[in-house]
Amino acid sequence: MTTVERDNELSSTVGKPLLDGADDVKFSVRKLAVHYAELQAVHDVNLDIGQRQVTALIGPSGCGKSTFLRCLNRMNDIIASCVVQGEVHLDQKDIYAPQVDVVALRARVGMVFQKPNPFPKSIYDNIAYGPRLHGQADSPSALDELVETSLRRAGLWAEVKDLLHRPATSLSGGQQQRLCIARTIAIQPEVILMDEPCSALDPIATARIEALIGELKCDYTIVIVTHSMQQASRVSDRTAYFHLGRLLEVNATDKIFMAPEHPGTEDYITGRIG
Amino acid sequence: MTDPRHLARRYRRARLLRWCCLAAVVFALSCVMLLLFDITRKGIGGFSVQRLSLSVRFDPELLGLEGLEPRPEDLQFADFPALLSASLAALIPGAGGDGSQWTALLDDNADFLLYERLLADPRLLGTEVGFELPLSGWAERYLDEAGSKQYATLVEAELLSTLDWLVEQGLVHLRFNDTFFSAGDSRSPSSAGIHSALLGSLYTLLVCFLLSFPVGVATAIYFEEFAPSNRWITLLEININNLAAVPSIIFGLLGLAVVINFFGLPRSVPLVGGIVLALMTLPTIIIASRSAIRAVPPSVREAALALGASRMEVIGHHVVPLALPGMLTGAIIGMAQALGETAPLLLIGMVAFVVSPPTGLMDPAAVLPVQIFLWADSPERGFIELTSAAIMVLLAFLGVMNIGAVLLRRRFERRW
Ligand SMILES: Nc1ncnc2c1ncn2[C@@H]1O[C@H](COP(=O)(O)OP(=O)(O)OP(=O)(O)O)[C@@H](O)[C@H]1O
Ligand SMILES: [Mg+2]
């Protein structure tokens, strides 16, 4: 199938779901459909996700954003009733191909969840768990260093450097979420998926995490689900609007917020639905 | 607007409910206290024993061992009752005859204690040795009940006055009953102990735990983490839950039919007892472990999976450590049941009269509840005391087990 033919098929999505230069495409998703038993949660999604960019997914509740996001690191595999059809390519390789190792995939595509979910262990062990698992630090001192750099990058080091062996659950919600981000970047993934990372946080903690996302996008590809239009417009380069399991519009963020093409998008971002 | 009268009625109802709950607690507690009090009252005597200080000269002439370098076989035929009588006659003044009338003061197997001592050290022949010999059952009760003359009709007056005289002389001492903890079962209450039964229980529970805990936990992990959801698995789950309600004697029958008759393991040994009790304990552990695993927050699983942990790693690093306290609670409940279980053990022959303590898993043994059952069935008065004393030991064993479990659980829960 040629690109032209493909583009013609994408009748349901307006804007610019596909990117031109193949080099900066990290994920390319084609004809993705997801079913939970009888219920179809995602319909025919075609989308490219650019490398070292922040892509925001917005849309009303229950429209399939989380479901789509979880397809990108195959977290849907653990839900028995969930069936994924279509293609998801990461660096031109199909991640749903039979020979793909899910464990290795998830080490490349990290995930931060809506509710901070630190392990019930110490702060240090939370960060060190991933690197230990993947054998990324060959000496205790290297591990210490890795923990420190991860916490520094997540902007948490100053606050916890003296409490590394305290339980992670004793941190505040915002600190816990930054810890989860630090934990994710400790294994040096290529992509970070974030599912409403700030929904449980106050404005100050949210601002810190947004600043962090701005720094991280130099090195990582980030896909973020958010309910906050302001957040999407502040942090993202491209925005994708989902509605009832369909991808209605994708465009550069400024474009989508200034001049949405799809009437549904306009209704949503101006607060008329959702 | 709330009607104040209506509010008052609601408060009254709440108060009534509270009183009902309190009454239930008081009732349950007083039942337990009554039971404990009764057992303690009856059993406390079992831990102490009245002993008579008696010095005995191992006289070769009296024993009929003159001029012999005694061999163990010779000692068997030596006349220890005569030696005992003579020693008593020497102690008690004004006695006519050979003193054999006084042996009624002492326990039946007092002469056996003399024999054992000489057997252990034949060089004592011809020398004088101090003994503390247990008094007979009636004498002990006579002293316990503060000199009541209830026994006067049954026992000769002369014996009673002699006993009084011995006490006056300070020759009778109340001692800790070490026999109770060091001896196995016996036909005579004064030389019966719970050593074999205690060891038997320990070995049996050890086998039971080592079998049922790993198997139970592994089964629970399979059901919670790996089992596909189909009709067979559901059937299996229902059956396991029902197994928890199967009368324990059925497990005994199973043990008899399979472990003993089919696999040919010997009867009455802790290994078989442990296997049977493990079968009985398994459903409890499986059910408790499954709910403990289910209680592990899914967010922890997701976090680990998203970091690239494999399924087994998630289970090994996160699920099992977090579920362990709950699993241990289940195991302890199961083990406590197993400790008190009698019926299935009767069927596999753990009712044997076991004198010597078991030295391993393949030695015939009794267990505490079976020992209690056997003693409660014995007509001798001394066994009433021992029965209650053994119940106290069983309860103490249970207490220690529970405390151990609580400490262990604390230790694991401290990992937040
Ligand atoms: N584990 C599941 N099993 C069955 N159905 C599910 C499951 N998860 C989601 N769904 C269904 O799939 C649809 C999409 O859900 P999804 O969680 O992707 O929505 P969302 O866009 O993330 O919503 P929100 O903004 O509220 O998080 C919903 O209708 C939901 O009911
Ligand atoms: Mg969601």
XYZ file of C-alpha atoms and ligand atoms in Angstrom:
722
model
C 0.000 0.000 0.000
C 1.372 3.397 -0.882
C 1.215 6.398 1.368
C -1.253 8.097 -0.901
C -3.637 5.201 -0.757
C -3.334 5.126 2.990
C -3.987 8.809 3.322
C -7.141 8.427 1.345
C -8.404 5.863 3.768
C -8.004 8.124 6.737
C -11.267 9.804 6.013
C -12.421 9.768 9.577
C -9.499 11.806 10.915
C -8.986 15.410 9.927
C -5.791 17.382 10.275
C -2.408 15.763 9.978
C -2.317 12.354 11.668
C 0.672 11.141 9.647
C 4.109 12.694 9.582
C 6.118 13.227 6.410
C 9.709 12.437 7.270
C 9.980 8.793 8.235
C 13.073 9.567 10.347
C 11.294 11.361 13.114
C 8.457 8.905 13.446
C 8.725 6.913 16.653
C 5.412 5.109 16.639
C 3.261 4.554 13.634
C -0.163 3.183 14.390
C -2.337 1.823 11.590
C -5.925 0.651 11.658
C -5.865 0.080 15.367
C -9.046 -1.386 16.836
C -9.426 -2.510 20.422
C -12.233 -4.580 21.874
C -13.041 -5.355 25.488
C -15.100 -8.492 24.942
C -18.162 -7.151 23.049
C -17.393 -3.477 23.568
C -15.228 -1.756 20.974
C -13.222 0.920 22.762
C -10.986 2.109 19.881
C -12.068 2.306 16.223
C -9.698 2.430 13.301
C -7.007 4.754 14.581
C -4.170 5.842 12.285
C -1.587 8.020 13.904
C 2.136 8.785 13.788
C 3.904 9.837 16.935
C 6.969 11.978 16.401
C 10.334 11.320 17.913
C 11.423 13.641 20.760
C 8.085 15.357 20.709
C 5.298 15.619 23.193
C 2.042 14.278 21.816
C -1.049 15.027 23.858
C -4.177 12.871 23.740
C -7.352 14.678 24.705
C -11.019 13.827 24.633
C -14.022 13.257 26.854
C -14.009 10.601 29.519
C -14.384 7.042 28.276
C -13.353 7.869 24.708
C -10.501 5.365 24.682
C -7.412 7.516 25.374
C -6.060 5.242 28.089
C -6.853 2.197 26.019
C -4.944 3.619 23.079
C -2.015 4.603 25.261
C -1.807 1.154 26.791
C -1.565 -0.369 23.322
C 1.758 1.385 22.841
C 3.551 -0.689 25.489
C 1.203 -3.656 25.357
C -0.126 -3.118 28.873
C -3.457 -4.282 27.500
C -2.012 -7.781 27.291
C -2.735 -8.300 30.967
C -6.452 -7.661 30.506
C -7.866 -11.016 29.490
C -10.886 -9.667 27.624
C -8.889 -7.141 25.607
C -8.271 -7.836 21.911
C -6.003 -5.547 19.872
C -6.208 -5.516 16.065
C -4.182 -3.492 13.591
C -0.551 -2.521 13.578
C 1.650 -0.610 15.961
C 5.197 -0.037 14.746
C 7.952 1.208 16.985
C 10.955 2.300 14.902
C 9.443 0.493 11.907
C 9.087 -2.788 13.817
C 5.724 -4.286 14.635
C 5.450 -4.560 18.437
C 2.582 -7.030 18.168
C 4.617 -9.476 16.080
C 4.809 -12.905 17.694
C 8.573 -12.858 18.223
C 8.510 -9.567 20.159
C 9.590 -9.796 23.777
C 7.084 -7.791 25.811
C 9.514 -7.410 28.691
C 12.115 -5.801 26.438
C 9.449 -3.639 24.818
C 8.297 -2.264 28.156
C 11.880 -1.461 29.055
C 11.956 0.746 25.937
C 8.488 2.216 26.441
C 7.983 3.293 30.041
C 4.711 4.339 31.602
C 3.582 6.749 34.308
C 0.122 6.169 35.673
C -2.723 8.414 36.654
C -2.449 7.626 40.343
C 1.099 7.648 41.730
C 1.917 3.989 42.382
C 5.261 3.691 44.129
C 6.223 0.239 45.364
C 5.827 -0.224 49.097
C 9.599 -0.073 49.462
C 12.143 2.616 50.166
C 12.650 5.556 47.816
C 16.009 4.160 46.822
C 14.644 0.702 46.063
C 11.851 2.180 43.995
C 14.344 3.791 41.638
C 16.829 0.940 41.764
C 14.277 -1.761 41.006
C 14.237 -1.315 37.225
C 18.004 -0.974 36.714
C 18.591 -4.005 38.947
C 16.042 -5.968 36.985
C 17.645 -5.164 33.657
C 21.208 -5.390 34.954
C 21.918 -1.790 34.006
C 24.225 -1.027 36.907
C 27.187 -3.303 37.422
C 28.317 -1.962 40.792
C 26.627 -0.562 43.876
C 28.259 2.801 43.295
C 27.019 2.882 39.698
C 23.550 2.139 41.006
C 23.824 4.949 43.565
C 24.806 7.279 40.772
C 21.948 6.153 38.576
C 19.484 6.697 41.408
C 20.856 10.169 41.977
C 20.742 11.238 38.319
C 17.228 9.874 37.897
C 16.014 11.747 40.964
C 17.806 14.904 39.827
C 16.205 14.749 36.406
C 12.804 14.322 37.990
C 13.511 17.348 40.182
C 13.142 15.357 43.377
C 16.738 14.969 44.507
C 16.918 18.044 46.704
C 13.828 17.004 48.600
C 14.674 13.360 49.224
C 18.451 13.078 49.214
C 18.502 12.563 52.984
C 15.470 10.277 53.048
C 16.505 7.714 50.459
C 15.785 4.831 52.793
C 12.447 6.077 54.002
C 9.312 4.407 52.625
C 8.247 5.908 49.319
C 4.653 5.893 50.495
C 5.517 8.551 53.082
C 6.050 11.130 50.324
C 3.350 13.576 49.260
C 1.249 12.820 46.173
C 3.217 15.175 43.933
C 6.513 13.833 45.192
C 5.296 10.292 44.631
C 4.380 11.115 41.047
C 7.811 12.624 40.409
C 9.288 9.508 42.013
C 7.338 7.404 39.535
C 8.719 9.498 36.695
C 12.226 9.108 38.107
C 11.645 5.382 38.348
C 10.593 5.305 34.712
C 13.564 7.279 33.405
C 15.982 5.248 35.548
C 15.791 2.406 33.030
C 16.486 4.846 30.192
C 13.488 4.149 28.002
C 13.019 5.742 24.601
C 9.391 6.619 25.101
C 7.476 7.684 28.190
C 3.726 7.217 28.222
C 1.878 9.333 30.776
C -1.764 8.714 31.605
C -3.133 11.854 33.273
C -0.021 12.209 35.412
C -1.234 15.373 37.119
C -4.862 14.555 37.780
C -4.209 13.868 41.461
C -1.924 16.852 42.010
C -2.229 20.455 43.102
C -1.289 23.316 40.712
C 2.240 23.722 42.080
C 3.084 20.048 41.756
C 1.479 20.100 38.304
C 3.654 23.019 37.235
C 6.766 21.158 38.332
C 5.821 18.099 36.354
C 5.023 20.169 33.296
C 8.430 21.815 33.540
C 9.914 18.367 33.833
C 8.130 17.197 30.692
C 9.562 20.216 28.876
C 13.070 19.125 29.860
C 12.554 15.465 29.173
C 11.356 15.928 25.622
C 14.901 16.699 24.488
C 15.763 13.058 25.071
C 12.511 11.173 25.162
C 9.424 10.745 23.090
C 6.481 11.555 25.332
C 2.823 10.704 24.906
C 0.579 12.284 27.502
C -3.122 11.864 28.169
C -4.662 14.888 29.811
C -8.028 16.357 30.646
C -6.647 19.837 30.941
C -6.702 21.870 27.743
C -4.253 24.329 29.265
C -1.870 21.548 30.047
C -2.082 20.134 26.548
C -1.451 23.540 25.054
C 1.433 24.256 27.416
C 3.407 21.054 27.116
C 2.613 19.390 23.812
C 3.824 19.781 20.251
C 1.003 17.842 18.655
C -2.449 17.090 19.947
C -4.813 14.277 19.082
C -8.507 14.522 19.845
C -10.416 11.308 20.549
C -14.160 11.001 20.608
C -16.145 7.823 21.291
C -13.211 5.623 20.393
C -12.411 7.441 17.157
C -9.536 9.749 16.440
C -11.284 12.854 15.135
C -8.487 15.326 14.673
C -4.710 15.514 14.911
C -2.679 18.640 14.403
C 0.111 20.793 15.724
C -0.995 21.982 19.143
C -1.171 25.701 18.285
C -3.211 24.886 15.244
C -5.688 22.734 17.075
C -6.282 25.273 19.797
C -6.314 28.297 17.483
C -8.187 26.912 14.532
C -9.638 23.442 15.008
C -10.806 21.871 11.755
C -13.335 19.429 13.121
C -16.465 20.915 14.681
C -16.344 18.260 17.428
C -12.870 19.358 18.437
C -13.975 22.924 18.644
C -16.937 22.009 20.826
C -14.696 20.061 23.152
C -11.936 22.608 23.592
C -14.336 25.441 24.050
C -16.057 23.443 26.743
C -19.325 22.704 25.026
C -19.008 18.919 25.481
C -17.009 16.508 27.608
C -35.433 19.352 60.228
C -34.944 16.316 62.397
C -37.655 15.507 64.881
C -35.906 15.410 68.321
C -38.092 12.533 69.457
C -37.118 10.562 66.402
C -33.464 11.321 67.061
C -33.810 10.171 70.657
C -35.313 6.926 69.456
C -32.379 6.385 67.108
C -29.906 6.983 69.903
C -31.795 4.607 72.155
C -31.657 1.920 69.508
C -27.925 2.442 69.022
C -27.384 2.184 72.775
C -29.378 -1.025 72.951
C -27.326 -2.543 70.162
C -24.135 -1.589 71.940
C -25.286 -3.251 75.141
C -26.176 -6.408 73.230
C -22.712 -6.558 71.692
C -21.097 -5.953 75.050
C -23.196 -8.677 76.646
C -22.155 -11.109 73.926
C -18.491 -10.321 74.526
C -18.882 -10.724 78.283
C -20.673 -14.026 77.832
C -18.046 -15.413 75.446
C -15.192 -14.241 77.640
C -16.697 -15.689 80.797
C -17.170 -19.050 79.089
C -13.524 -19.081 78.089
C -12.420 -17.975 81.544
C -14.552 -20.647 83.197
C -13.052 -23.296 80.971
C -9.500 -22.102 81.590
C -10.135 -21.855 85.320
C -11.553 -25.363 85.507
C -8.696 -26.871 83.511
C -6.105 -25.011 85.535
C -7.691 -26.039 88.819
C -7.685 -29.687 87.809
C -4.400 -29.720 86.010
C -2.127 -27.589 88.127
C -1.444 -30.540 90.422
C -0.028 -32.446 87.496
C 2.966 -30.145 87.356
C 4.035 -30.857 90.941
C 4.636 -34.027 92.882
C 5.192 -34.926 96.561
C 8.452 -36.744 97.125
C 9.874 -38.540 100.117
C 13.574 -38.127 100.844
C 14.910 -41.593 101.479
C 18.450 -42.757 101.783
C 19.042 -46.219 100.379
C 22.067 -48.426 100.840
C 22.416 -50.800 97.882
C 22.985 -53.795 100.117
C 24.212 -56.760 98.035
C 22.861 -59.165 100.588
C 19.313 -57.833 100.461
C 19.398 -57.649 96.692
C 20.655 -61.202 96.408
C 23.747 -60.085 94.538
C 26.367 -61.269 97.005
C 29.818 -61.782 95.666
C 28.735 -60.991 92.162
C 30.207 -58.440 89.841
C 26.618 -57.499 88.773
C 25.788 -57.670 85.103
C 22.661 -55.935 83.746
C 20.902 -59.290 83.445
C 21.531 -60.035 87.116
C 19.990 -56.748 88.208
C 16.705 -57.734 86.628
C 16.306 -60.503 89.152
C 17.557 -58.544 92.149
C 15.075 -57.968 94.936
C 14.558 -54.196 94.850
C 11.187 -54.266 96.671
C 12.938 -55.853 99.646
C 15.627 -53.167 99.524
C 12.964 -50.480 99.490
C 11.106 -52.021 102.419
C 14.287 -52.276 104.435
C 15.231 -48.662 103.722
C 11.771 -47.508 104.805
C 11.955 -49.620 107.960
C 15.279 -47.989 108.774
C 13.770 -44.536 108.361
C 10.536 -45.053 110.247
C 11.031 -45.892 113.965
C 9.046 -48.482 115.826
C 8.168 -50.499 112.778
C 7.700 -54.161 113.201
C 8.365 -56.729 110.491
C 10.421 -56.137 107.344
C 8.887 -52.716 106.565
C 6.955 -53.936 103.529
C 3.768 -52.403 104.943
C 5.255 -48.928 104.368
C 5.778 -49.402 100.637
C 2.106 -48.486 100.230
C 3.197 -44.924 101.037
C 5.262 -44.789 97.884
C 4.375 -44.954 94.255
C 4.182 -48.416 92.698
C 7.246 -47.960 90.603
C 9.485 -46.555 93.358
C 11.538 -49.774 93.399
C 11.923 -49.437 89.630
C 13.611 -46.069 90.179
C 16.136 -47.796 92.446
C 16.729 -50.414 89.763
C 17.248 -47.792 87.084
C 19.742 -45.936 89.216
C 21.831 -49.030 89.909
C 21.601 -50.104 86.297
C 22.974 -46.740 85.214
C 25.873 -46.967 87.637
C 26.640 -50.497 88.957
C 29.495 -49.179 91.081
C 26.926 -47.804 93.516
C 26.455 -51.357 94.843
C 27.296 -51.370 98.537
C 27.134 -47.595 98.872
C 24.479 -45.290 100.292
C 22.508 -43.083 97.908
C 19.933 -40.360 98.641
C 16.656 -40.612 96.699
C 13.562 -38.509 96.358
C 10.810 -40.982 95.646
C 7.254 -40.059 94.583
C 4.484 -40.718 97.095
C 1.579 -42.908 96.114
C -1.554 -41.400 94.630
C -3.686 -41.606 97.783
C -0.906 -40.136 99.922
C -0.522 -37.211 97.573
C -4.226 -36.486 97.624
C -4.295 -36.842 101.394
C -1.609 -34.143 101.618
C -3.120 -31.945 98.919
C -6.465 -31.860 100.577
C -4.857 -30.531 103.744
C -5.074 -33.615 105.898
C -8.721 -34.348 105.334
C -9.511 -37.663 106.906
C -11.523 -38.796 103.952
C -9.114 -41.629 103.290
C -9.060 -42.889 106.827
C -11.595 -45.547 106.061
C -9.741 -46.831 103.041
C -6.200 -46.707 104.374
C -4.926 -48.089 107.620
C -4.686 -45.531 110.361
C -1.101 -46.540 110.999
C -0.085 -45.498 107.480
C -1.791 -42.127 107.823
C -0.133 -41.327 111.107
C 3.197 -42.381 109.662
C 2.644 -40.061 106.727
C 1.849 -37.212 109.126
C 5.018 -38.023 111.017
C 7.111 -37.960 107.824
C 5.712 -34.556 106.916
C 6.467 -33.293 110.425
C 10.036 -34.484 110.085
C 10.338 -32.446 106.898
C 11.077 -35.479 104.768
C 8.282 -34.867 102.264
C 8.866 -32.166 99.681
C 6.730 -30.648 96.965
C 8.760 -30.867 93.771
C 8.344 -29.884 90.147
C 7.101 -32.901 88.223
C 9.943 -33.272 85.736
C 8.751 -36.765 84.864
C 5.735 -35.193 83.217
C 7.971 -33.447 80.709
C 10.661 -36.088 80.329
C 8.728 -39.366 80.166
C 6.533 -40.990 77.575
C 3.205 -42.605 78.231
C 2.898 -45.115 81.035
C 0.239 -47.244 82.679
C 0.997 -45.564 85.965
C 0.062 -41.890 86.286
C 3.104 -41.002 88.328
C 5.531 -42.068 85.629
C 3.492 -40.960 82.630
C 4.614 -37.885 80.720
C 3.944 -35.944 77.587
C 7.459 -35.923 76.204
C 6.683 -38.361 73.377
C 3.384 -36.686 72.560
C 4.956 -33.226 72.516
C 7.724 -34.380 70.195
C 5.199 -36.282 68.102
C 3.073 -33.160 67.703
C 6.133 -31.125 66.814
C 7.278 -33.550 64.113
C 3.789 -33.976 62.733
C 3.208 -30.235 62.507
C 6.608 -29.754 60.902
C 5.752 -32.225 58.148
C 2.308 -30.678 57.833
C 3.706 -27.154 57.450
C 6.485 -28.081 55.060
C 3.991 -29.866 52.817
C 0.947 -27.663 53.012
C 2.447 -24.169 52.994
C 4.467 -24.361 49.755
C 1.820 -26.423 47.991
C -0.984 -24.179 49.216
C 0.793 -20.973 48.242
C 1.773 -22.339 44.837
C -1.791 -23.452 44.187
C -3.123 -20.056 45.207
C -0.642 -18.326 42.895
C -1.660 -20.582 40.033
C -5.348 -19.863 40.529
C -4.905 -16.133 40.932
C -2.251 -15.470 38.317
C -2.197 -18.168 35.682
C -5.364 -20.220 35.587
C -7.428 -19.648 32.443
C -11.048 -18.970 33.219
C -12.913 -22.015 31.997
C -15.375 -24.485 33.371
C -12.768 -26.937 34.634
C -10.955 -24.330 36.666
C -14.234 -23.124 38.174
C -15.118 -26.699 39.076
C -11.713 -27.132 40.675
C -12.108 -23.921 42.663
C -15.506 -24.935 43.985
C -14.132 -28.299 45.005
C -11.221 -26.797 46.872
C -13.559 -24.490 48.759
C -15.771 -27.448 49.629
C -12.763 -29.416 50.789
C -12.405 -26.981 53.683
C -15.734 -28.219 54.985
C -15.043 -31.946 54.719
C -15.074 -33.662 58.136
C -11.537 -34.346 59.191
C -12.084 -38.044 59.763
C -12.505 -38.440 56.004
C -8.932 -37.262 55.580
C -7.900 -39.967 58.021
C -9.638 -42.578 55.874
C -7.891 -41.172 52.827
C -4.536 -41.363 54.597
C -5.207 -44.926 55.617
C -6.268 -45.973 52.134
C -3.664 -44.114 50.116
C -0.613 -43.352 52.203
C -0.541 -46.496 54.311
C -2.225 -49.182 52.214
C -1.188 -48.007 48.781
C 2.202 -46.393 49.316
C 3.020 -48.733 52.158
C 4.264 -46.211 54.695
C 4.230 -47.506 58.276
C 1.377 -46.726 60.653
C 1.567 -44.436 63.680
C 4.473 -42.338 62.388
C 4.612 -38.513 62.288
C 5.342 -38.542 58.553
C 1.960 -40.098 57.756
C 0.212 -37.955 60.370
C 1.785 -34.869 58.818
C 0.693 -35.857 55.324
C -2.891 -36.416 56.432
C -3.017 -33.141 58.348
C -1.424 -31.339 55.398
C -4.287 -32.525 53.186
C -6.679 -31.191 55.769
C -4.878 -27.848 56.113
C -4.408 -27.233 52.390
C -7.845 -25.740 51.612
C -7.532 -23.276 54.490
C -4.123 -22.116 53.282
C -5.224 -21.941 49.654
C -8.296 -19.866 50.441
C -6.395 -17.482 52.732
C -3.507 -17.130 50.282
C -5.829 -16.416 47.386
C -7.561 -13.611 49.201
C -4.179 -12.257 50.315
C -2.975 -12.243 46.701
C -6.184 -10.613 45.541
C -5.698 -7.894 48.136
C -2.398 -6.813 46.571
C -3.195 -3.514 44.848
C -3.274 -3.863 41.047
C -1.361 -0.590 40.792
C 1.728 -2.305 42.181
C 1.469 -5.047 39.580
C 1.024 -2.507 36.787
C 3.969 -0.451 38.011
C 6.264 -3.460 37.937
C 4.996 -4.687 34.570
C 5.459 -1.220 33.059
C 9.057 -1.252 34.238
C 9.644 -4.400 32.240
C 9.277 -7.048 34.922
C 8.130 -10.423 33.661
C 5.041 -12.091 35.042
C 7.057 -14.324 37.355
C 9.146 -11.385 38.540
C 6.055 -9.409 39.426
C 4.835 -12.350 41.481
C 8.183 -13.066 43.111
C 9.236 -9.476 43.822
C 5.928 -7.856 44.658
C 2.851 -10.019 44.952
C 4.153 -12.751 47.222
C 6.050 -10.447 49.615
C 2.982 -8.252 49.997
C 0.650 -11.221 50.403
C 2.912 -13.137 52.766
C 1.435 -11.814 56.037
C -2.026 -12.881 54.909
C -0.722 -16.235 53.771
C 0.965 -16.793 57.128
C -2.252 -15.945 58.943
C -4.017 -18.622 56.938
C -1.230 -21.078 57.604
C -1.401 -20.443 61.332
C -5.155 -20.946 61.456
C -4.687 -24.196 59.547
C -1.834 -25.337 61.759
C -3.800 -24.563 64.906
C -6.601 -26.738 63.579
C -4.119 -29.454 62.732
C -2.557 -29.292 66.185
C -5.882 -30.003 67.842
C -6.963 -32.681 65.410
C -7.603 -36.177 66.775
C -10.029 -37.994 64.529
C -7.921 -38.489 61.371
C -4.917 -39.505 63.464
C -6.886 -42.222 65.221
C -7.472 -43.841 61.842
C -3.831 -43.929 60.868
C -2.876 -45.529 64.138
C -1.417 -42.628 66.059
C -3.237 -43.896 69.156
C -0.376 -46.197 69.995
C 0.864 -46.523 73.537
C 4.181 -44.775 72.978
C 6.684 -44.964 75.792
C 9.912 -43.882 74.168
C 10.014 -40.470 72.513
C 10.181 -40.555 68.697
C 13.631 -39.836 67.326
C 12.532 -39.045 63.808
C 9.713 -38.828 61.323
C 9.526 -42.612 60.962
C 9.298 -43.498 64.664
C 5.929 -44.382 66.155
C 4.591 -41.381 68.011
C 1.480 -40.037 69.650
C 0.364 -36.429 69.460
C -0.878 -34.191 72.246
C -4.625 -34.315 71.581
C -4.541 -38.083 71.151
C -2.583 -38.404 74.382
C -5.215 -36.290 76.117
C -7.916 -38.495 74.627
C -6.145 -41.627 75.880
C -5.625 -40.289 79.385
C -9.140 -38.948 79.658
C -10.241 -42.511 79.014
C -8.095 -44.029 81.766
C -9.759 -45.036 85.006
C -6.870 -44.180 87.371
C -7.466 -41.055 89.400
C -3.991 -39.690 88.695
C -4.795 -39.441 84.995
C -7.538 -36.877 85.614
C -4.872 -34.496 86.769
C -2.574 -35.414 83.888
C -5.358 -34.929 81.352
C -5.905 -31.360 82.453
C -2.172 -30.740 82.717
C -1.716 -32.012 79.148
C -4.533 -29.743 77.962
C -2.672 -26.843 79.547
C 0.475 -27.837 77.679
C -1.503 -28.092 74.434
C -2.938 -24.615 74.963
C 0.518 -23.271 75.766
C 1.858 -24.867 72.559
C -0.927 -23.153 70.644
C -0.140 -19.871 72.361
C 3.536 -20.085 71.479
C 2.641 -20.900 67.878
C 0.337 -17.904 67.647
C 2.842 -15.543 69.199
C 5.432 -16.805 66.752
C 3.051 -16.131 63.892
C 2.270 -12.638 65.104
C 5.973 -11.819 65.394
C 6.677 -13.248 61.958
C 3.827 -11.275 60.466
C 5.054 -8.052 62.079
C 8.462 -8.693 60.663
C 7.075 -8.922 57.112
C 4.543 -6.152 57.461
C 7.222 -3.711 58.495
C 8.200 -3.474 54.849
C 5.211 -1.163 54.360
N -10.469 -3.234 31.612
C -11.563 -2.922 30.892
N -12.503 -3.852 30.671
C -13.613 -3.552 29.949
N -13.848 -2.357 29.440
C -12.960 -1.384 29.612
C -11.763 -1.606 30.361
N -11.043 -0.472 30.383
C -11.774 0.435 29.685
N -12.915 -0.108 29.227
C -13.925 0.583 28.402
O -13.300 1.112 27.280
C -13.750 2.403 27.003
C -12.571 3.351 26.951
O -11.973 3.410 28.220
P -10.652 4.247 28.521
O -10.222 3.911 29.865
O -9.697 4.017 27.431
O -11.213 5.733 28.462
P -10.421 7.086 28.751
O -10.521 7.890 27.528
O -9.089 6.811 29.285
O -11.346 7.741 29.842
P -10.868 8.646 31.092
O -10.572 9.975 30.515
O -12.084 8.679 31.955
O -9.697 7.982 31.695
C -14.750 2.758 28.090
O -16.037 2.618 27.569
C -14.521 1.752 29.150
O -15.732 1.395 29.749
Mg -8.093 7.062 31.191
